[in-house]
Amino acid sequence: MDMSQYRELFFSETREHINNLNKLVVTLEQEPGHRETIDALFREAHSIKGMAATMGFDHTARLAHRLEDMLDGFRSSGEVPSAIFDYLLAGIDLLDGLLDDLQENRSERSINDFLSTQPQNTSSTVAVAPEDGLSDALPATAEAGEPDAATGTVETSADKSAESPVRDTPVEETDIFQVLIDLDEGTPASAARGLLILRELAHSGELITSQPDVKGLRKGEPCQRLQAWLRTSLTKEHIGEALRKISGVANVRFIDDRRNRERSSSDEAGRTIRVRTDLLDHFVNLTGELITHRYMLHSATSKRDWNELTQALTDTGRLIDDLRHHVLQSRLMPLENITGRLPRIVRDLSRKADKKVTLRLIGADVGIDRVVLEEITDPLVHLVRNAVDHGIEKEGVVTVTARRERDLVLIEVADDGRGMDPEQLRLKALERGLLTTLQAESLSDHDALMLVCQPGFSTAEEVTETSGRGVGMDVVKAAVVNLGGTLTITAAPNQGTSFQMRLPLSIAIVKLLLVSCAGHHIAIPITRVQRILDLPSEEIQGLAGKRVFRLGEEMVGICSLNEALGLPEVPAGETTWIVLTEIQGRHIGLQVDRYLGHREAFVKKMGFPLDLLTGLSGATVEGDGRVVLVVDPQSLLDNRQPFTND
Amino acid sequence: MAMTLTLIFTLGDELYGLEIDAVQEIIENPIVHYVPLATGVVEGAINFHGQILAAIDLPALLGFAGEQRDHRRVVLTADFKSLALSVNGIQRIVELDLSALEPSPASAQQKAVRGVAQLDGTEVNLLDKAGVISQLENLHIQ
């Protein structure tokens, strides 16, 4: 089967699981031995193992298997040694790294170092070493984690895992079966037969547990029916054949274990998204209403009743809006998917920097489009790192807030630390030659703060491990802008810093501003537009060979969209239409011939080689079939209006 | 002898062929929407069943002289890069033996020919789609 189409889904699902693992480990560390948390951890590791094995990602599957085994051990022992947390977290990080490798089409990194390190005090369920005697092997597996088990300490069983042939075989797909073995009625010495059967099973794979168990059988418990759970890579037929050879065995049956079903259902989940049933019901209702309205439209048309037609059209429009709203709703995922990893990050960072940082998460249940969510993950993590690293000095609170603001989602990362000083930023920009003295003086505080998003502009006096690597603020800003969002910064000295990302809920349907340039309709995403101005043409002045106009305190440069698009100039009449936008933190007035209105539209990617044109981000089709191009002012003007000297 | 259905068209005064399997549709007189910034051989965009495809002037791309163009366009299948190509004239669909292609002359290197077949004693250049795409990629359309 061609698995490539499931790759992306595998990655997003697995990242979700890793996310949960991290969160759960941090929770467990605060409350060791919490049963449900251990169970949840086990399930996460189990899902990753199953999915990775299905995809054929050997190392990932093996590592997840190891984690699963370890967690299963805690499940049976009910205890988690404190030394294990760093080991678990290291394993989770390694999983994350493996995913990076796979996602970038590298071969998976080695996991042998991790697998060969044994954390201290680990009580883990491990495979049986079949060459060992029955008395050694069975209790260790069947009752793993119980130090008082009949023979051998848990440590020895963990050591054996290194040599066990089952573990050393890389990525064998194993299944868990429940085996039911009936003995002939009146079989003499049934307990001895039972022990023999268990021994046979231990040779075929990993005997998880049995009923009756070894202890009971040793005591001579009669055994008419034996129930055993086996993890094995062998087929049922193979095992059944071996068992039936044992005298006294009347019947052997296999029952697939629930855990196998769990795995296949999580594969299924890789191809689907979770939709609430009430949402589905709503779709059904809406569809019904739409059908009714189709008949109303038909009837109004045949009667040529314009009033009725208009009414039916209006209603249909409302229904379609409603439908669209709910369809988009079904694509939303809670922000929780990324904020879930923040506790771990903050824990690690504050430990390293020896700071005491409290993380507060507000509104993690706010839904956001899957695509937007993926794109915003790294920027959000970076902002939180920044807050811990630069914002907080010794002790403080980092607050991540999410909430809906009409069509947008606001995600704010705020700290109560040292803040930023706009004046200092102005001086720094002057020093670096990013601004002239005149520009620096006219720069508003808001714009001065935005200077930190300039490539190469850093306010950190010293480069720490966290700030010196990974994405910088310029990358954060670019990611937000690419999604059609905006980034704003508020800060004052010693009053904390707040970064606000405003992001579209969905990126498929965009509000577009329609303008006319030399007779062509051109669209600009409304998220790129700050204002539309109709200026009396005499308000436009010349300054150093450029055309500018006054906007409050600021002189804003004008750029002709016709010219930028290579279209002929059309002389403005008494009114000059200006679309106010922001390029690299500066206001720019885009002059257009006429403002036509705005609409919501589905923006499509254009076919090759039109997709190579910089400055055009896609196109949309109007009701009459006309293709309208969507302009991205930033990339269109980037080369023409160099702001920085790079 | 395996025969392949092949669309025959002209570029300049040469005969070209393209396997029918590579053709999605031949469309009549589509509206070509002007795309600013794109120049020369990229004539604009076509709304092809809701997909937005590039309209390519194939004779101009491959350096053939002559102004006249067929009013129809050849849309390539989407398994490759989908393009709407204009040609000088669309002629007919024939069965061609493509199993024994002669190598194209060195002079045809820039003409996107992947081999030469025979049709009633006339030479037919088999269009090399990959060659067309790579010429478009190398072209700075902006």
JSON list of N, CA and C in Angstrom, two decimals, chain A residues 188-225:
[
{"chain": "A", "resi": 188, "resn": "PRO", "atom": "N", "xyz": [-4.90, -36.08, 33.61]},
{"chain": "A", "resi": 188, "resn": "PRO", "atom": "CA", "xyz": [-4.16, -36.18, 34.87]},
{"chain": "A", "resi": 188, "resn": "PRO", "atom": "C", "xyz": [-3.09, -35.10, 34.96]},
{"chain": "A", "resi": 189, "resn": "ALA", "atom": "N", "xyz": [-2.81, -34.64, 36.16]},
{"chain": "A", "resi": 189, "resn": "ALA", "atom": "CA", "xyz": [-1.77, -33.64, 36.45]},
{"chain": "A", "resi": 189, "resn": "ALA", "atom": "C", "xyz": [-1.96, -32.40, 35.57]},
{"chain": "A", "resi": 190, "resn": "SER", "atom": "N", "xyz": [-3.18, -31.85, 35.64]},
{"chain": "A", "resi": 190, "resn": "SER", "atom": "CA", "xyz": [-3.48, -30.73, 34.75]},
{"chain": "A", "resi": 190, "resn": "SER", "atom": "C", "xyz": [-2.58, -29.52, 35.03]},
{"chain": "A", "resi": 191, "resn": "ALA", "atom": "N", "xyz": [-2.18, -29.33, 36.28]},
{"chain": "A", "resi": 191, "resn": "ALA", "atom": "CA", "xyz": [-1.32, -28.19, 36.60]},
{"chain": "A", "resi": 191, "resn": "ALA", "atom": "C", "xyz": [0.02, -28.31, 35.88]},
{"chain": "A", "resi": 192, "resn": "ALA", "atom": "N", "xyz": [0.55, -29.49, 35.82]},
{"chain": "A", "resi": 192, "resn": "ALA", "atom": "CA", "xyz": [1.83, -29.71, 35.14]},
{"chain": "A", "resi": 192, "resn": "ALA", "atom": "C", "xyz": [1.69, -29.43, 33.66]},
{"chain": "A", "resi": 193, "resn": "ARG", "atom": "N", "xyz": [0.55, -29.88, 33.09]},
{"chain": "A", "resi": 193, "resn": "ARG", "atom": "CA", "xyz": [0.28, -29.58, 31.67]},
{"chain": "A", "resi": 193, "resn": "ARG", "atom": "C", "xyz": [0.23, -28.06, 31.47]},
{"chain": "A", "resi": 194, "resn": "GLY", "atom": "N", "xyz": [-0.44, -27.42, 32.40]},
{"chain": "A", "resi": 194, "resn": "GLY", "atom": "CA", "xyz": [-0.57, -25.96, 32.32]},
{"chain": "A", "resi": 194, "resn": "GLY", "atom": "C", "xyz": [0.79, -25.29, 32.28]},
{"chain": "A", "resi": 195, "resn": "LEU", "atom": "N", "xyz": [1.67, -25.74, 33.16]},
{"chain": "A", "resi": 195, "resn": "LEU", "atom": "CA", "xyz": [3.02, -25.15, 33.18]},
{"chain": "A", "resi": 195, "resn": "LEU", "atom": "C", "xyz": [3.74, -25.39, 31.85]},
{"chain": "A", "resi": 196, "resn": "LEU", "atom": "N", "xyz": [3.51, -26.58, 31.31]},
{"chain": "A", "resi": 196, "resn": "LEU", "atom": "CA", "xyz": [4.13, -26.93, 30.03]},
{"chain": "A", "resi": 196, "resn": "LEU", "atom": "C", "xyz": [3.64, -25.99, 28.92]},
{"chain": "A", "resi": 197, "resn": "ILE", "atom": "N", "xyz": [2.34, -25.73, 28.98]},
{"chain": "A", "resi": 197, "resn": "ILE", "atom": "CA", "xyz": [1.75, -24.86, 27.96]},
{"chain": "A", "resi": 197, "resn": "ILE", "atom": "C", "xyz": [2.31, -23.44, 28.08]},
{"chain": "A", "resi": 198, "resn": "LEU", "atom": "N", "xyz": [2.41, -22.98, 29.32]},
{"chain": "A", "resi": 198, "resn": "LEU", "atom": "CA", "xyz": [2.95, -21.63, 29.52]},
{"chain": "A", "resi": 198, "resn": "LEU", "atom": "C", "xyz": [4.38, -21.56, 29.01]},
{"chain": "A", "resi": 199, "resn": "ARG", "atom": "N", "xyz": [5.12, -22.60, 29.22]},
{"chain": "A", "resi": 199, "resn": "ARG", "atom": "CA", "xyz": [6.51, -22.63, 28.77]},
{"chain": "A", "resi": 199, "resn": "ARG", "atom": "C", "xyz": [6.55, -22.53, 27.24]},
{"chain": "A", "resi": 200, "resn": "GLU", "atom": "N", "xyz": [5.65, -23.27, 26.60]},
{"chain": "A", "resi": 200, "resn": "GLU", "atom": "CA", "xyz": [5.60, -23.24, 25.15]},
{"chain": "A", "resi": 200, "resn": "GLU", "atom": "C", "xyz": [5.28, -21.81, 24.67]},
{"chain": "A", "resi": 201, "resn": "LEU", "atom": "N", "xyz": [4.33, -21.21, 25.38]},
{"chain": "A", "resi": 201, "resn": "LEU", "atom": "CA", "xyz": [3.93, -19.85, 24.99]},
{"chain": "A", "resi": 201, "resn": "LEU", "atom": "C", "xyz": [5.09, -18.88, 25.17]},
{"chain": "A", "resi": 202, "resn": "ALA", "atom": "N", "xyz": [5.83, -19.06, 26.26]},
{"chain": "A", "resi": 202, "resn": "ALA", "atom": "CA", "xyz": [6.96, -18.16, 26.53]},
{"chain": "A", "resi": 202, "resn": "ALA", "atom": "C", "xyz": [8.00, -18.27, 25.42]},
{"chain": "A", "resi": 203, "resn": "HIS", "atom": "N", "xyz": [8.05, -19.42, 24.75]},
{"chain": "A", "resi": 203, "resn": "HIS", "atom": "CA", "xyz": [8.99, -19.58, 23.64]},
{"chain": "A", "resi": 203, "resn": "HIS", "atom": "C", "xyz": [8.50, -18.86, 22.40]},
{"chain": "A", "resi": 204, "resn": "SER", "atom": "N", "xyz": [7.21, -18.67, 22.30]},
{"chain": "A", "resi": 204, "resn": "SER", "atom": "CA", "xyz": [6.66, -18.09, 21.07]},
{"chain": "A", "resi": 204, "resn": "SER", "atom": "C", "xyz": [6.63, -16.56, 21.09]},
{"chain": "A", "resi": 205, "resn": "GLY", "atom": "N", "xyz": [6.89, -16.00, 22.25]},
{"chain": "A", "resi": 205, "resn": "GLY", "atom": "CA", "xyz": [6.86, -14.55, 22.29]},
{"chain": "A", "resi": 205, "resn": "GLY", "atom": "C", "xyz": [6.90, -14.10, 23.74]},
{"chain": "A", "resi": 206, "resn": "GLU", "atom": "N", "xyz": [6.25, -12.97, 23.97]},
{"chain": "A", "resi": 206, "resn": "GLU", "atom": "CA", "xyz": [6.28, -12.43, 25.33]},
{"chain": "A", "resi": 206, "resn": "GLU", "atom": "C", "xyz": [4.95, -12.75, 26.01]},
{"chain": "A", "resi": 207, "resn": "LEU", "atom": "N", "xyz": [5.06, -13.57, 27.08]},
{"chain": "A", "resi": 207, "resn": "LEU", "atom": "CA", "xyz": [3.87, -13.94, 27.83]},
{"chain": "A", "resi": 207, "resn": "LEU", "atom": "C", "xyz": [3.55, -12.81, 28.79]},
{"chain": "A", "resi": 208, "resn": "ILE", "atom": "N", "xyz": [2.45, -12.15, 28.58]},
{"chain": "A", "resi": 208, "resn": "ILE", "atom": "CA", "xyz": [2.14, -10.99, 29.41]},
{"chain": "A", "resi": 208, "resn": "ILE", "atom": "C", "xyz": [1.59, -11.43, 30.75]},
{"chain": "A", "resi": 209, "resn": "THR", "atom": "N", "xyz": [0.57, -12.24, 30.69]},
{"chain": "A", "resi": 209, "resn": "THR", "atom": "CA", "xyz": [0.04, -12.77, 31.94]},
{"chain": "A", "resi": 209, "resn": "THR", "atom": "C", "xyz": [-0.82, -13.98, 31.61]},
{"chain": "A", "resi": 210, "resn": "SER", "atom": "N", "xyz": [-1.20, -14.73, 32.62]},
{"chain": "A", "resi": 210, "resn": "SER", "atom": "CA", "xyz": [-2.05, -15.88, 32.35]},
{"chain": "A", "resi": 210, "resn": "SER", "atom": "C", "xyz": [-2.96, -16.14, 33.53]},
{"chain": "A", "resi": 211, "resn": "GLN", "atom": "N", "xyz": [-4.00, -16.90, 33.26]},
{"chain": "A", "resi": 211, "resn": "GLN", "atom": "CA", "xyz": [-4.98, -17.26, 34.28]},
{"chain": "A", "resi": 211, "resn": "GLN", "atom": "C", "xyz": [-5.31, -18.73, 34.14]},
{"chain": "A", "resi": 212, "resn": "PRO", "atom": "N", "xyz": [-5.01, -19.61, 35.08]},
{"chain": "A", "resi": 212, "resn": "PRO", "atom": "CA", "xyz": [-4.20, -19.37, 36.27]},
{"chain": "A", "resi": 212, "resn": "PRO", "atom": "C", "xyz": [-2.74, -19.05, 35.92]},
{"chain": "A", "resi": 213, "resn": "ASP", "atom": "N", "xyz": [-2.02, -18.45, 36.86]},
{"chain": "A", "resi": 213, "resn": "ASP", "atom": "CA", "xyz": [-0.65, -18.07, 36.56]},
{"chain": "A", "resi": 213, "resn": "ASP", "atom": "C", "xyz": [0.31, -19.13, 37.09]},
{"chain": "A", "resi": 214, "resn": "VAL", "atom": "N", "xyz": [1.59, -18.87, 36.89]},
{"chain": "A", "resi": 214, "resn": "VAL", "atom": "CA", "xyz": [2.61, -19.87, 37.22]},
{"chain": "A", "resi": 214, "resn": "VAL", "atom": "C", "xyz": [2.54, -20.25, 38.70]},
{"chain": "A", "resi": 215, "resn": "LYS", "atom": "N", "xyz": [2.40, -19.21, 39.52]},
{"chain": "A", "resi": 215, "resn": "LYS", "atom": "CA", "xyz": [2.37, -19.46, 40.98]},
{"chain": "A", "resi": 215, "resn": "LYS", "atom": "C", "xyz": [1.29, -20.46, 41.34]},
{"chain": "A", "resi": 216, "resn": "GLY", "atom": "N", "xyz": [0.07, -20.19, 40.80]},
{"chain": "A", "resi": 216, "resn": "GLY", "atom": "CA", "xyz": [-1.07, -21.04, 41.10]},
{"chain": "A", "resi": 216, "resn": "GLY", "atom": "C", "xyz": [-0.83, -22.46, 40.62]},
{"chain": "A", "resi": 217, "resn": "LEU", "atom": "N", "xyz": [-0.31, -22.58, 39.41]},
{"chain": "A", "resi": 217, "resn": "LEU", "atom": "CA", "xyz": [-0.09, -23.90, 38.84]},
{"chain": "A", "resi": 217, "resn": "LEU", "atom": "C", "xyz": [0.94, -24.68, 39.66]},
{"chain": "A", "resi": 218, "resn": "ARG", "atom": "N", "xyz": [1.95, -23.89, 40.13]},
{"chain": "A", "resi": 218, "resn": "ARG", "atom": "CA", "xyz": [2.99, -24.57, 40.92]},
{"chain": "A", "resi": 218, "resn": "ARG", "atom": "C", "xyz": [2.39, -25.15, 42.20]},
{"chain": "A", "resi": 219, "resn": "LYS", "atom": "N", "xyz": [1.41, -24.40, 42.72]},
{"chain": "A", "resi": 219, "resn": "LYS", "atom": "CA", "xyz": [0.77, -24.88, 43.95]},
{"chain": "A", "resi": 219, "resn": "LYS", "atom": "C", "xyz": [-0.14, -26.07, 43.63]},
{"chain": "A", "resi": 220, "resn": "GLY", "atom": "N", "xyz": [-0.27, -26.37, 42.35]},
{"chain": "A", "resi": 220, "resn": "GLY", "atom": "CA", "xyz": [-1.06, -27.54, 41.98]},
{"chain": "A", "resi": 220, "resn": "GLY", "atom": "C", "xyz": [-2.52, -27.22, 41.71]},
{"chain": "A", "resi": 221, "resn": "GLU", "atom": "N", "xyz": [-2.83, -25.94, 41.47]},
{"chain": "A", "resi": 221, "resn": "GLU", "atom": "CA", "xyz": [-4.20, -25.56, 41.14]},
{"chain": "A", "resi": 221, "resn": "GLU", "atom": "C", "xyz": [-4.68, -26.35, 39.92]},
{"chain": "A", "resi": 222, "resn": "PRO", "atom": "N", "xyz": [-5.86, -26.94, 39.98]},
{"chain": "A", "resi": 222, "resn": "PRO", "atom": "CA", "xyz": [-6.31, -27.67, 38.79]},
{"chain": "A", "resi": 222, "resn": "PRO", "atom": "C", "xyz": [-6.52, -26.71, 37.64]},
{"chain": "A", "resi": 223, "resn": "CYS", "atom": "N", "xyz": [-6.34, -27.18, 36.45]},
{"chain": "A", "resi": 223, "resn": "CYS", "atom": "CA", "xyz": [-6.36, -26.29, 35.28]},
{"chain": "A", "resi": 223, "resn": "CYS", "atom": "C", "xyz": [-7.13, -26.96, 34.16]},
{"chain": "A", "resi": 224, "resn": "GLN", "atom": "N", "xyz": [-8.40, -26.54, 34.01]},
{"chain": "A", "resi": 224, "resn": "GLN", "atom": "CA", "xyz": [-9.21, -27.12, 32.94]},
{"chain": "A", "resi": 224, "resn": "GLN", "atom": "C", "xyz": [-9.11, -26.24, 31.70]},
{"chain": "A", "resi": 225, "resn": "ARG", "atom": "N", "xyz": [-9.10, -24.96, 31.97]},
{"chain": "A", "resi": 225, "resn": "ARG", "atom": "CA", "xyz": [-8.97, -24.00, 30.88]},
{"chain": "A", "resi": 225, "resn": "ARG", "atom": "C", "xyz": [-7.89, -22.99, 31.24]}
]
